[in-house]
mmCIF file of C-alpha atoms in Angstrom:
data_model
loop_
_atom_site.group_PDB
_atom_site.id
_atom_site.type_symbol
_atom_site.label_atom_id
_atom_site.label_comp_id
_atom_site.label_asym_id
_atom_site.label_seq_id
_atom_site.Cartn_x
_atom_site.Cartn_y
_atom_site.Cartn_z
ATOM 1 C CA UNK A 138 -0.347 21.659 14.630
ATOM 2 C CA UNK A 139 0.014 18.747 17.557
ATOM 3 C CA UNK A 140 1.168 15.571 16.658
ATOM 4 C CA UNK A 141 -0.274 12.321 17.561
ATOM 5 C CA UNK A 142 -0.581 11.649 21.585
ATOM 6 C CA UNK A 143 0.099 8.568 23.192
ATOM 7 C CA UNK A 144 0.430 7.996 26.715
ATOM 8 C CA UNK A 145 1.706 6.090 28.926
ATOM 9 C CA UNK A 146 5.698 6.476 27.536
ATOM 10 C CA UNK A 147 6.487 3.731 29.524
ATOM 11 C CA UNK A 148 5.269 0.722 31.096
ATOM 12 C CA UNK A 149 6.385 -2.483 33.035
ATOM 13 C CA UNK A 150 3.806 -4.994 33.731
ATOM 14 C CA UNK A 151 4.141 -8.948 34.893
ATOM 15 C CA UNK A 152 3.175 -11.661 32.432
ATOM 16 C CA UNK A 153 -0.577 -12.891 32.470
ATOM 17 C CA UNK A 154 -1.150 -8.614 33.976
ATOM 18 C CA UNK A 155 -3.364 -6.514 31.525
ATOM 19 C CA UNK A 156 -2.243 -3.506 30.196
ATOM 20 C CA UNK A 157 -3.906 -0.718 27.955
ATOM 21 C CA UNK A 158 -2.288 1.766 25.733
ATOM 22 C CA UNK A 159 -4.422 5.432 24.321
ATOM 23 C CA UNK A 160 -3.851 7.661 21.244
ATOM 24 C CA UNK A 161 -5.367 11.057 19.998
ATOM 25 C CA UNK A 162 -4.470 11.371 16.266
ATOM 26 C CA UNK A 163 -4.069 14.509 14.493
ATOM 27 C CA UNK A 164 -7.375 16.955 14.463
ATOM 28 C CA UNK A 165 -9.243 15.709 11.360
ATOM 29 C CA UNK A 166 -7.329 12.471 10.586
ATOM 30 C CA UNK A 167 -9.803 10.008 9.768
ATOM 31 C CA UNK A 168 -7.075 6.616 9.899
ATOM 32 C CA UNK A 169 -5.730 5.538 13.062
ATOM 33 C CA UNK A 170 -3.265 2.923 12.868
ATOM 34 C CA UNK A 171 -1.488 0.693 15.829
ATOM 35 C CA UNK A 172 2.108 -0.845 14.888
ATOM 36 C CA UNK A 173 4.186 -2.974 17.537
ATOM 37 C CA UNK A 174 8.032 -2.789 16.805
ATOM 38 C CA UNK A 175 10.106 -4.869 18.558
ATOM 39 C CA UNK A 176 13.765 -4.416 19.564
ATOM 40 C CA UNK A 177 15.827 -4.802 15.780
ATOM 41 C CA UNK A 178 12.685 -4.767 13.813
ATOM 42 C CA UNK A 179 10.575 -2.383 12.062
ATOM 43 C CA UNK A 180 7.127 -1.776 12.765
ATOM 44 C CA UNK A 181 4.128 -3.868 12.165
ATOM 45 C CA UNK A 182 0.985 -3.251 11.901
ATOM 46 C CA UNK A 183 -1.269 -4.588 14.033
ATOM 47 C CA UNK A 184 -4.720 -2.676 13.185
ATOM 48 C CA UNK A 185 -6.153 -0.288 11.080
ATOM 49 C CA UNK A 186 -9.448 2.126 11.768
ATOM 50 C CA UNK A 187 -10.586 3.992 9.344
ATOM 51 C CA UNK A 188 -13.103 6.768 11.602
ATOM 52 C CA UNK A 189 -14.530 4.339 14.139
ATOM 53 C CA UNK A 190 -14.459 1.232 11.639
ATOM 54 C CA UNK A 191 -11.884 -1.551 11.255
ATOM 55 C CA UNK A 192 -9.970 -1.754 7.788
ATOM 56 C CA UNK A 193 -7.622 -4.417 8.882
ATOM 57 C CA UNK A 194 -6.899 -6.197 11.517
ATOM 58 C CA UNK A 195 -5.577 -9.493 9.907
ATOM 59 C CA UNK A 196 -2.442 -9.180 11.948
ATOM 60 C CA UNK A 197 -3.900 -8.116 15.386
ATOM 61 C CA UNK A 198 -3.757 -11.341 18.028
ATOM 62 C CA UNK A 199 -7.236 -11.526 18.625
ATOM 63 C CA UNK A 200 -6.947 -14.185 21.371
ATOM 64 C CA UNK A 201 -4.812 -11.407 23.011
ATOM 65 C CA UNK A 202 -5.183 -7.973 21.682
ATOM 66 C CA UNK A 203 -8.272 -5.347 21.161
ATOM 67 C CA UNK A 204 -8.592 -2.362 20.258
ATOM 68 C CA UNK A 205 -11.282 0.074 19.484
ATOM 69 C CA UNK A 206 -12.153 3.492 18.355
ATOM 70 C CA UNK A 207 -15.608 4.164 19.631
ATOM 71 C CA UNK A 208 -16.231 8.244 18.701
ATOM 72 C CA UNK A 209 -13.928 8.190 15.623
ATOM 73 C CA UNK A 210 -11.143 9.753 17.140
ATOM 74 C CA UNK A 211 -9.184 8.868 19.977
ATOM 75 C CA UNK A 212 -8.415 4.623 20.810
ATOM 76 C CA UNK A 213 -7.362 2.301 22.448
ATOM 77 C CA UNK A 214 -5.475 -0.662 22.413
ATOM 78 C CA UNK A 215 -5.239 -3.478 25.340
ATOM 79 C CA UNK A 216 -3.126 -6.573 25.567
ATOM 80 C CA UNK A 217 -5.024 -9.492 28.311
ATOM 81 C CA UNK A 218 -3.193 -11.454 28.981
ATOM 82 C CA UNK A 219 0.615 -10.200 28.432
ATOM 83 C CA UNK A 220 2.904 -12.121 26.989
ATOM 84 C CA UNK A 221 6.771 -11.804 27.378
ATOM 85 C CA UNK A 222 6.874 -11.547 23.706
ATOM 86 C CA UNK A 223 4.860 -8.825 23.596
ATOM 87 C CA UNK A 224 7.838 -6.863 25.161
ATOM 88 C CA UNK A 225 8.169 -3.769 22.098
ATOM 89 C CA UNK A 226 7.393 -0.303 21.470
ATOM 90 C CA UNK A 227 3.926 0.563 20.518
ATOM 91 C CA UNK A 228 3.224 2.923 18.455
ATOM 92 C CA UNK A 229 0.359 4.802 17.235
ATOM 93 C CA UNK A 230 0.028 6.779 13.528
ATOM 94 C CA UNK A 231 -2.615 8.517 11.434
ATOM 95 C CA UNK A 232 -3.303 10.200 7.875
ATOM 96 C CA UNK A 233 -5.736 12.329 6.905
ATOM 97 C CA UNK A 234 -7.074 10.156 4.890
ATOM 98 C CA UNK A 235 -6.563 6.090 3.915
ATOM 99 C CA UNK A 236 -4.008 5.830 1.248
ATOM 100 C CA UNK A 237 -3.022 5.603 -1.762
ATOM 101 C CA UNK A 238 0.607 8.070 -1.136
ATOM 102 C CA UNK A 239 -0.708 9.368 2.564
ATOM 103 C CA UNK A 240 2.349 9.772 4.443
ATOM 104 C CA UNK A 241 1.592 8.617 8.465
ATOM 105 C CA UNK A 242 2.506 10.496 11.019
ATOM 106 C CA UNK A 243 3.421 8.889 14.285
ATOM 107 C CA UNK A 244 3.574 9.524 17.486
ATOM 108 C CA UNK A 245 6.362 8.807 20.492
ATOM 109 C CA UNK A 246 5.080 5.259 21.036
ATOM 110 C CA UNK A 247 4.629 3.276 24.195
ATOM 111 C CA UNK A 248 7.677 0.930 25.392
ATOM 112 C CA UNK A 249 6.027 -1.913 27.059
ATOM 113 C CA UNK A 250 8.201 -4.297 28.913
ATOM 114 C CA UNK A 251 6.913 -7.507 30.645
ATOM 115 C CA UNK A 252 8.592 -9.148 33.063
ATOM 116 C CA UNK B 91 3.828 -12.066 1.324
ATOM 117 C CA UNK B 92 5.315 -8.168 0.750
ATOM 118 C CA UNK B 93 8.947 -8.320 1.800
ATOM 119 C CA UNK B 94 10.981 -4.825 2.468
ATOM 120 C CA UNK B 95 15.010 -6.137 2.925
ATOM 121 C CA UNK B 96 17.228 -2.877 4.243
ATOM 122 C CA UNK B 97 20.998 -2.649 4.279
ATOM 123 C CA UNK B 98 23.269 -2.601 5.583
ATOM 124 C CA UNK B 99 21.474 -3.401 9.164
ATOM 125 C CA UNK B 100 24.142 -0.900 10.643
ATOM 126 C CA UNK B 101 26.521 1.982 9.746
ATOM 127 C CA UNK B 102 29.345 3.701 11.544
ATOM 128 C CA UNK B 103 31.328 7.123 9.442
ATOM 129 C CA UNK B 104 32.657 9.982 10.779
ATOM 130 C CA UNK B 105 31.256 13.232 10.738
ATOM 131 C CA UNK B 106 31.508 14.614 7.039
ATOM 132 C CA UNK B 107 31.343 11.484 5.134
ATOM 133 C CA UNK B 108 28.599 10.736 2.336
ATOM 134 C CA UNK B 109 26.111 7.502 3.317
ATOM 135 C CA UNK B 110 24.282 5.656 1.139
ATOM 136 C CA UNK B 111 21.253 3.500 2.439
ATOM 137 C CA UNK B 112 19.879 0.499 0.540
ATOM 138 C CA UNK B 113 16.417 -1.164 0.548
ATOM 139 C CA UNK B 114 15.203 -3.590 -2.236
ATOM 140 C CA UNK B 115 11.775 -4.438 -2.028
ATOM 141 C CA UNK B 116 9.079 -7.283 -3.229
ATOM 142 C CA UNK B 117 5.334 -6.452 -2.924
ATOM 143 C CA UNK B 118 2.226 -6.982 -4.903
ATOM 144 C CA UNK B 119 0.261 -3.432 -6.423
ATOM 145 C CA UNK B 120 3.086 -1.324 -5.088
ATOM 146 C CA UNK B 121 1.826 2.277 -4.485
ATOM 147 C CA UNK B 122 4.758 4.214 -2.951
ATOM 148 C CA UNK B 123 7.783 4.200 -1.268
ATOM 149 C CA UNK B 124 8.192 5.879 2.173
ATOM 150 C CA UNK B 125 11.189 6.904 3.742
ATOM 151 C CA UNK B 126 11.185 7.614 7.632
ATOM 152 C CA UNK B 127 13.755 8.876 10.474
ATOM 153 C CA UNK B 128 13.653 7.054 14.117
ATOM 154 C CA UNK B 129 15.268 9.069 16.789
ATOM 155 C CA UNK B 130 14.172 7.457 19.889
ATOM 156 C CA UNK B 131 11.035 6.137 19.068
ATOM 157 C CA UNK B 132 8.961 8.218 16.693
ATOM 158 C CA UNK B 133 9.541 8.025 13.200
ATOM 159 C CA UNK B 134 9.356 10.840 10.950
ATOM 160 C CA UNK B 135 8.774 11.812 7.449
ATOM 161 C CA UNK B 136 12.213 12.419 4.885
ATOM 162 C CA UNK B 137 10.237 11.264 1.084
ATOM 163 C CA UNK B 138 7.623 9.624 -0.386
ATOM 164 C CA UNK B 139 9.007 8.114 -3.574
ATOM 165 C CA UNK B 140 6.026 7.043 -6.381
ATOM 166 C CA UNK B 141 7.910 7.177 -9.896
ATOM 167 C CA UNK B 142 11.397 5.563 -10.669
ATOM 168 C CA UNK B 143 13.583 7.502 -11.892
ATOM 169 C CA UNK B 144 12.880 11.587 -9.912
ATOM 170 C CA UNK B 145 15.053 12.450 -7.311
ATOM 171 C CA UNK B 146 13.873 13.631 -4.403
ATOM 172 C CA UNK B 147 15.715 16.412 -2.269
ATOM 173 C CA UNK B 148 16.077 17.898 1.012
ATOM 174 C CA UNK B 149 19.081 19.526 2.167
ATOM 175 C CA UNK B 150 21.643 16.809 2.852
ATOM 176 C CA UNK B 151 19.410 14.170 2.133
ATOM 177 C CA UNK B 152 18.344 12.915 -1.492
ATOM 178 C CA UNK B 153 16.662 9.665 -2.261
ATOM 179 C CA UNK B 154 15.839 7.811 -5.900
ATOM 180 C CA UNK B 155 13.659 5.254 -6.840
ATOM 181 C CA UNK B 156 14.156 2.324 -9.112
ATOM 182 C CA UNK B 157 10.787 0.604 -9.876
ATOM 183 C CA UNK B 158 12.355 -1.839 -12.555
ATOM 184 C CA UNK B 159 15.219 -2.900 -9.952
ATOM 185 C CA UNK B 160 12.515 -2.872 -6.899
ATOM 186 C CA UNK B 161 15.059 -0.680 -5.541
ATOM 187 C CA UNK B 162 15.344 2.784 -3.480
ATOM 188 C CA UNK B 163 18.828 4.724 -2.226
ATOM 189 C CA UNK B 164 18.650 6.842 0.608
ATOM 190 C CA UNK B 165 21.648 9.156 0.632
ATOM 191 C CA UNK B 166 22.745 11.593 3.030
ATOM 192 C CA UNK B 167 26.456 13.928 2.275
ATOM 193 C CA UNK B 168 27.949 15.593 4.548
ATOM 194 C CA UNK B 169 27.100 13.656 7.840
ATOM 195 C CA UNK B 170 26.491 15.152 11.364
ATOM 196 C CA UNK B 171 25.857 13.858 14.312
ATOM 197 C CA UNK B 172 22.683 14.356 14.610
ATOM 198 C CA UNK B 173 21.936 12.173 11.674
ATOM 199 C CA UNK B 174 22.913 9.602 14.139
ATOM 200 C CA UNK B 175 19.052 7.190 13.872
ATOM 201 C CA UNK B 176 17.690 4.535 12.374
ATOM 202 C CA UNK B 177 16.359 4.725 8.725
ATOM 203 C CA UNK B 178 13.561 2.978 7.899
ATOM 204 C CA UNK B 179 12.380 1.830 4.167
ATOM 205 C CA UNK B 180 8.789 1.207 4.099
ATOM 206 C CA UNK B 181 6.268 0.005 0.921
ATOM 207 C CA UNK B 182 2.553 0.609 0.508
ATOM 208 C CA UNK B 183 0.951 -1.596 -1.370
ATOM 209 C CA UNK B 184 -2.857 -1.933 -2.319
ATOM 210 C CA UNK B 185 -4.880 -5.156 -1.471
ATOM 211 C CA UNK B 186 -8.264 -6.121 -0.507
ATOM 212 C CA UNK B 187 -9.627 -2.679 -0.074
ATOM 213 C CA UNK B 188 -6.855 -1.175 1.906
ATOM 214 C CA UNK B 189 -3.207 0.430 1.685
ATOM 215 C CA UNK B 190 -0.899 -1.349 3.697
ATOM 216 C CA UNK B 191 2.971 -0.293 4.780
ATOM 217 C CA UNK B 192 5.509 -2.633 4.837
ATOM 218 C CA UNK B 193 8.364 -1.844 7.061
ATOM 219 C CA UNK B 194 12.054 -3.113 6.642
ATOM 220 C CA UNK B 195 13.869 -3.585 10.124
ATOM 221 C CA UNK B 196 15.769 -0.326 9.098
ATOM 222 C CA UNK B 197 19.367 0.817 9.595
ATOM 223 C CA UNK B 198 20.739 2.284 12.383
ATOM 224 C CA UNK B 199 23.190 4.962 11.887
ATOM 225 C CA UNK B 200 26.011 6.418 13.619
ATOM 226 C CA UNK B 201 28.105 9.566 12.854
ATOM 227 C CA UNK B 202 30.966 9.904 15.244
ATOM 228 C CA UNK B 203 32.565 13.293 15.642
#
């Protein structure tokens, strides 16, 4: 079974330079989640899709951050404008279904760094 | 707010010692309790803990819930290095129509040979 795909691994970008991150979840996983851990932390989660709808997205920087899910499966997530803060890992998860006891499965992530 | 405290933050043993990982935990309509391993940057699955009390096993690695206590132990015997990572605790709890994970900021483990 593949896991969940993100791409790019890495990426440097300038402050006040967009940048966008993609995932595929796993075939047939209907929730799509996008967590940002930075350096000594654990992961947070920005927003949650469940197919091509938001569930949550009370902790997603809306000035800042979007994301979307358009066909139910693969998204996106952009950051305009960056922000040295926004510096962290990003990482992308899904479940087959939204919880209660569905374990997420993640994949490799995306370490931004802005400079 | 749900709060998910880990310790301690860091660990250093020697190959062949037994570890024992902490996390104490305070969240409204707690569901489960997730354990995960981060080499590198993906985490992965060790246990899903839902009833205090019921060990869970895998090889090396066991873990225990307390739901009185708000408290889970990860524990792993018989270190190797490749248990070198970071461990992290995470809760799901239930609220306004979704199920939310709350992570701690995990501990980071080192086996030396």
């Amino acid at each position: 079974e593949a896991g969940v795909a993100q791409s790019p691994r890495y990426k440097i970008i300038e402050k006040r330079q967009s940048v966008a991150f993609w995932c595929n979840p796993i075939s047939g996983h209907a929730t799509l989640y996008w967590y940002q851990q930075i350096l000594g932390q654990g992961p947070k989660l920005l927003i949650q899709f469940q197919n091509n709808g938001v569930v949550d997205d009370s902790q997603l920087p809306k000035d800042r951050f979007s994301a979307e899910r358009l066909k139910g499966v693969d998204s996106t997530l952009k950051i305009q404008p960056a922000k040295l803060e926004d510096s962290a890992v990003y990482l992308c998860a899904s479940s087959f279904v939204q919880g209660p006891n569905e374990k997420l499965f993640f994949g490799s992530g995306t370490q931004l760094s802005v400079l | 707010e749900d709060k998910v405290v880990q310790s301690p933050l860091s660990l250093v043993v020697h190959e062949g010692d037994t570890v024992t990982l902490n996390c104490s935990y305070e969240v409204t309509n707690f569901r489960s309790l997730l354990w995960y391993k981060q080499e590198k940057k993906a985490p992965t699955f060790l246990f899903m803990l839902t009833s205090s009390g019921i060990e869970k096993k895998s090889g090396r690695l066991s873990s225990i819930l307390d739901k009185k206590e708000l408290f889970s132990i990860l524990n792993i015997t018989a270190t190797q290095t490749g248990d070198s990572a970071i461990y992290l605790c995470a809760v799901e709890a239930s609220g306004a129509g979704s199920y939310q994970l709350t992570f701690g900021k995990g501990t980071k483990l080192s086996v030396i040979p």
